[in-house]
Amino acid sequence: MYIGRAIPAVAFLVLLALLLSLGEWQLRRAAEKAPLFDQFLSGQDLPALTTPVENQWLEENRYRTLELRGRYDSSRQLLLDNMIHQGQAGYHVLTPFQLLRGERWLLVNRGWVRADPDRRVLPQIAVSEAVREIRGRIDTLPRPGLKLATAAPNEADSWPQVVLFPSIDELELRLGVPLFNYQLWLASEYPDGFVREWEPRTMAPEQHLGYAIQWFGLAGVLVAMAVVLGVTSVRRRGN
């Protein structure tokens, strides 16, 4: 008899603890994401940089605007696979950019293009190699969360090449040139780009707060149900 009564109480406590822990976890995630989004918003208000950011200063200058002169290498471009836009699968187009000064090259992300259902058919992404000025915002290369697919195989000497969450070291081997350890999101007002709706590639703090409210709300509903059931049980025993 006692064990039968204890089981619902134990189940209630376990479920309540789980819901509260999920809510607290979402609050922690919101607190972790807030500085990143603050940095993203403040980056657009700071003056544009006119010299490349050295690799060791990347984190402090993430999302800063950068203006540079140089030329694209249209013959050796990269298609970053598994990039989703409005529910559609596609690629981010990474084009090597040779600066007029300095040895290291910069990877310019010219935006998102839709993937063909036949993954062997690659998008047309040719671009003029004339000297130009570009402007964009600094960001790290995407890192994998859950890999839902694999990149299509490439011929070793065929371009563009499809890559799946590569490291800078891997890209330097492919391209045969030294690279800065970040990409540049090409500004939407500049030509020769594709779909460009740049924002941090992670859930916003507000979304985490929304989920936290949901978990805490469910915990509140659970407590209310337990109280109602408890009161009802007491009344029945009293009768």
Tab-separated table of C-alpha atoms in Angstrom:
chain	number	residue	atom	x	y	z
A	1	MET	CA	0.000	0.000	0.000
A	2	TYR	CA	2.742	2.440	0.984
A	3	ILE	CA	4.814	1.620	-2.103
A	4	GLY	CA	1.802	2.152	-4.335
A	5	ARG	CA	1.292	5.632	-2.895
A	6	ALA	CA	4.981	6.488	-3.065
A	7	ILE	CA	5.391	5.785	-6.779
A	8	PRO	CA	3.277	8.779	-7.964
A	9	ALA	CA	5.088	11.064	-5.515
A	10	VAL	CA	8.504	9.922	-6.728
A	11	ALA	CA	7.430	10.289	-10.368
A	12	PHE	CA	6.161	13.799	-9.605
A	13	LEU	CA	9.436	14.840	-7.970
A	14	VAL	CA	11.560	13.382	-10.779
A	15	LEU	CA	9.499	15.068	-13.488
A	16	LEU	CA	9.446	18.367	-11.601
A	17	ALA	CA	13.220	18.284	-11.167
A	18	LEU	CA	13.649	17.524	-14.875
A	19	LEU	CA	11.426	20.420	-15.985
A	20	LEU	CA	13.149	22.860	-13.627
A	21	SER	CA	16.605	21.740	-14.754
A	22	LEU	CA	15.633	22.192	-18.408
A	23	GLY	CA	14.392	25.694	-17.658
A	24	GLU	CA	17.596	26.570	-15.815
A	25	TRP	CA	19.670	25.152	-18.677
A	26	GLN	CA	17.870	27.398	-21.161
A	27	LEU	CA	18.523	30.392	-18.896
A	28	ARG	CA	22.227	29.540	-18.835
A	29	ARG	CA	22.276	29.218	-22.619
A	30	ALA	CA	20.603	32.621	-22.943
A	31	ALA	CA	23.262	34.154	-20.697
A	32	GLU	CA	26.016	32.521	-22.765
A	33	LYS	CA	24.590	33.751	-26.086
A	34	ALA	CA	23.895	37.340	-24.985
A	35	PRO	CA	27.532	38.576	-25.301
A	36	LEU	CA	27.783	37.125	-28.825
A	37	PHE	CA	24.673	38.967	-30.009
A	38	ASP	CA	25.795	42.143	-28.245
A	39	GLN	CA	29.083	41.873	-30.139
A	40	PHE	CA	27.204	41.353	-33.409
A	41	LEU	CA	25.064	44.465	-32.854
A	42	SER	CA	27.941	46.647	-31.692
A	43	GLY	CA	30.142	45.534	-34.590
A	44	GLN	CA	27.983	47.343	-37.133
A	45	ASP	CA	28.297	50.629	-35.237
A	46	LEU	CA	32.088	50.617	-34.929
A	47	PRO	CA	34.260	52.277	-37.608
A	48	ALA	CA	35.314	50.010	-40.457
A	49	LEU	CA	38.795	48.515	-40.315
A	50	THR	CA	40.988	49.031	-43.374
A	51	THR	CA	43.699	46.474	-42.633
A	52	PRO	CA	43.182	42.740	-42.070
A	53	VAL	CA	42.743	41.533	-38.517
A	54	GLU	CA	45.613	39.334	-37.410
A	55	ASN	CA	44.623	35.828	-36.415
A	56	GLN	CA	45.353	36.307	-32.712
A	57	TRP	CA	42.914	39.248	-32.526
A	58	LEU	CA	39.991	37.474	-34.157
A	59	GLU	CA	37.719	37.076	-31.124
A	60	GLU	CA	37.975	40.750	-30.153
A	61	ASN	CA	37.154	41.830	-33.701
A	62	ARG	CA	34.506	39.285	-34.600
A	63	TYR	CA	31.647	40.946	-36.539
A	64	ARG	CA	33.686	44.117	-37.144
A	65	THR	CA	33.372	45.675	-40.591
A	66	LEU	CA	36.430	45.337	-42.818
A	67	GLU	CA	37.215	47.189	-46.065
A	68	LEU	CA	39.946	45.848	-48.358
A	69	ARG	CA	41.230	46.040	-51.924
A	70	GLY	CA	42.280	43.067	-53.990
A	71	ARG	CA	40.977	40.550	-56.511
A	72	TYR	CA	38.943	37.369	-56.446
A	73	ASP	CA	40.325	34.048	-57.652
A	74	SER	CA	37.348	32.777	-59.634
A	75	SER	CA	39.118	29.596	-60.722
A	76	ARG	CA	39.393	28.064	-57.231
A	77	GLN	CA	36.173	28.558	-55.311
A	78	LEU	CA	34.616	26.520	-52.528
A	79	LEU	CA	31.019	25.553	-51.847
A	80	LEU	CA	30.325	25.157	-48.148
A	81	ASP	CA	27.729	22.403	-47.958
A	82	ASN	CA	24.770	21.902	-45.584
A	83	MET	CA	23.847	25.587	-45.429
A	84	ILE	CA	20.094	26.031	-44.909
A	85	HIS	CA	18.131	29.144	-45.918
A	86	GLN	CA	14.366	29.351	-45.351
A	87	GLY	CA	14.181	25.579	-45.135
A	88	GLN	CA	16.083	24.978	-48.386
A	89	ALA	CA	19.417	23.195	-48.650
A	90	GLY	CA	22.252	25.002	-50.354
A	91	TYR	CA	25.811	26.241	-50.207
A	92	HIS	CA	27.724	29.266	-49.016
A	93	VAL	CA	30.092	30.444	-51.745
A	94	LEU	CA	33.626	30.965	-50.409
A	95	THR	CA	35.840	32.829	-52.862
A	96	PRO	CA	39.579	33.343	-52.218
A	97	PHE	CA	40.488	37.039	-52.258
A	98	GLN	CA	44.078	38.099	-52.887
A	99	LEU	CA	44.918	41.355	-51.145
A	100	LEU	CA	46.975	43.980	-52.921
A	101	ARG	CA	49.338	43.922	-49.942
A	102	GLY	CA	50.480	40.973	-47.890
A	103	GLU	CA	50.955	37.271	-48.484
A	104	ARG	CA	47.860	35.860	-46.808
A	105	TRP	CA	44.582	35.515	-48.651
A	106	LEU	CA	41.090	36.065	-47.304
A	107	LEU	CA	38.041	33.859	-47.789
A	108	VAL	CA	35.063	35.985	-48.824
A	109	ASN	CA	31.638	34.483	-48.229
A	110	ARG	CA	29.578	35.787	-51.150
A	111	GLY	CA	26.333	34.364	-49.808
A	112	TRP	CA	23.942	31.456	-50.123
A	113	VAL	CA	22.928	29.619	-53.296
A	114	ARG	CA	20.351	26.843	-53.605
A	115	ALA	CA	21.597	23.306	-54.183
A	116	ASP	CA	20.333	21.384	-57.193
A	117	PRO	CA	18.373	18.199	-56.350
A	118	ASP	CA	21.051	16.401	-58.355
A	119	ARG	CA	24.064	17.070	-56.145
A	120	ARG	CA	26.387	16.476	-59.077
A	121	VAL	CA	25.084	19.699	-60.650
A	122	LEU	CA	26.882	22.645	-59.070
A	123	PRO	CA	25.753	26.296	-59.212
A	124	GLN	CA	27.300	28.851	-61.547
A	125	ILE	CA	29.406	31.136	-59.346
A	126	ALA	CA	32.005	32.685	-61.685
A	127	VAL	CA	33.119	36.202	-60.758
A	128	SER	CA	35.323	38.865	-62.345
A	129	GLU	CA	38.951	38.880	-61.205
A	130	ALA	CA	39.385	42.629	-61.679
A	131	VAL	CA	40.834	44.633	-58.789
A	132	ARG	CA	38.035	45.887	-56.558
A	133	GLU	CA	37.184	47.121	-53.097
A	134	ILE	CA	35.086	44.879	-50.892
A	135	ARG	CA	33.390	45.444	-47.573
A	136	GLY	CA	32.008	42.941	-45.120
A	137	ARG	CA	31.934	41.648	-41.583
A	138	ILE	CA	34.419	39.297	-39.962
A	139	ASP	CA	33.279	35.904	-38.708
A	140	THR	CA	34.669	32.466	-38.004
A	141	LEU	CA	33.993	29.571	-40.347
A	142	PRO	CA	30.877	27.547	-39.470
A	143	ARG	CA	31.378	24.626	-37.123
A	144	PRO	CA	29.315	21.449	-37.334
A	145	GLY	CA	26.392	20.801	-35.058
A	146	LEU	CA	24.580	17.711	-36.312
A	147	LYS	CA	25.754	16.546	-39.730
A	148	LEU	CA	22.719	15.488	-41.719
A	149	ALA	CA	24.525	14.713	-44.942
A	150	THR	CA	27.948	14.386	-46.445
A	151	ALA	CA	29.525	16.625	-49.032
A	152	ALA	CA	29.441	15.442	-52.607
A	153	PRO	CA	32.742	13.954	-53.756
A	154	ASN	CA	35.053	16.158	-55.817
A	155	GLU	CA	37.665	15.454	-58.402
A	156	ALA	CA	40.994	16.479	-56.909
A	157	ASP	CA	41.575	19.060	-59.632
A	158	SER	CA	37.972	20.128	-60.266
A	159	TRP	CA	36.566	23.456	-59.127
A	160	PRO	CA	34.487	24.641	-57.415
A	161	GLN	CA	34.985	22.100	-54.655
A	162	VAL	CA	32.277	21.121	-52.181
A	163	VAL	CA	33.473	21.149	-48.572
A	164	LEU	CA	31.744	20.280	-45.317
A	165	PHE	CA	32.773	22.317	-42.257
A	166	PRO	CA	36.475	22.496	-43.165
A	167	SER	CA	39.223	23.934	-41.003
A	168	ILE	CA	41.465	26.735	-42.194
A	169	ASP	CA	44.363	24.264	-42.335
A	170	GLU	CA	42.393	22.004	-44.675
A	171	LEU	CA	41.497	24.925	-46.924
A	172	GLU	CA	45.093	26.102	-47.068
A	173	LEU	CA	46.062	22.644	-48.327
A	174	ARG	CA	43.324	22.722	-50.966
A	175	LEU	CA	44.122	26.231	-52.167
A	176	GLY	CA	47.887	26.156	-51.724
A	177	VAL	CA	48.001	29.642	-50.194
A	178	PRO	CA	48.198	30.972	-46.609
A	179	LEU	CA	44.841	32.176	-45.269
A	180	PHE	CA	43.556	34.379	-42.499
A	181	ASN	CA	41.689	32.177	-40.017
A	182	TYR	CA	38.310	33.788	-40.640
A	183	GLN	CA	35.865	34.564	-43.418
A	184	LEU	CA	34.409	37.886	-44.522
A	185	TRP	CA	30.644	38.132	-44.960
A	186	LEU	CA	30.300	40.232	-48.116
A	187	ALA	CA	28.040	43.229	-47.479
A	188	SER	CA	24.654	43.009	-49.180
A	189	GLU	CA	25.122	46.260	-51.103
A	190	TYR	CA	28.257	45.015	-52.862
A	191	PRO	CA	27.988	43.284	-56.274
A	192	ASP	CA	28.762	39.702	-57.255
A	193	GLY	CA	27.074	38.185	-54.237
A	194	PHE	CA	24.145	35.883	-53.651
A	195	VAL	CA	21.596	35.694	-50.812
A	196	ARG	CA	23.121	37.576	-47.879
A	197	GLU	CA	21.137	37.791	-44.656
A	198	TRP	CA	23.968	37.724	-42.171
A	199	GLU	CA	23.402	36.991	-38.492
A	200	PRO	CA	25.032	34.808	-35.824
A	201	ARG	CA	24.607	31.127	-36.620
A	202	THR	CA	23.071	30.229	-33.301
A	203	MET	CA	19.824	30.541	-31.402
A	204	ALA	CA	19.125	34.041	-30.095
A	205	PRO	CA	18.969	34.624	-26.305
A	206	GLU	CA	15.292	35.544	-26.630
A	207	GLN	CA	14.519	32.096	-28.016
A	208	HIS	CA	16.288	30.437	-25.115
A	209	LEU	CA	14.286	32.604	-22.708
A	210	GLY	CA	11.101	31.574	-24.487
A	211	TYR	CA	11.965	27.908	-24.056
A	212	ALA	CA	12.843	28.511	-20.400
A	213	ILE	CA	9.424	30.053	-19.818
A	214	GLN	CA	7.813	27.020	-21.441
A	215	TRP	CA	9.695	24.574	-19.206
A	216	PHE	CA	8.960	26.576	-16.056
A	217	GLY	CA	5.344	26.881	-17.171
A	218	LEU	CA	5.075	23.114	-17.521
A	219	ALA	CA	6.592	22.755	-14.057
A	220	GLY	CA	3.945	25.129	-12.718
A	221	VAL	CA	1.178	23.146	-14.409
A	222	LEU	CA	2.577	19.941	-12.915
A	223	VAL	CA	2.576	21.445	-9.411
A	224	ALA	CA	-0.972	22.736	-9.869
A	225	MET	CA	-2.141	19.302	-11.018
A	226	ALA	CA	-0.460	17.671	-8.023
A	227	VAL	CA	-2.147	20.111	-5.640
A	228	VAL	CA	-5.567	19.528	-7.205
A	229	LEU	CA	-5.138	15.754	-7.116
A	230	GLY	CA	-3.878	15.907	-3.544
A	231	VAL	CA	-6.804	18.012	-2.352
A	232	THR	CA	-9.249	15.741	-4.174
A	233	SER	CA	-7.672	12.659	-2.584
A	234	VAL	CA	-7.886	14.177	0.913
A	235	ARG	CA	-11.546	15.073	0.429
A	236	ARG	CA	-12.354	11.566	-0.756
A	237	ARG	CA	-10.686	10.014	2.269
A	238	GLY	CA	-12.553	12.451	4.510
A	239	ASN	CA	-15.861	11.364	3.055
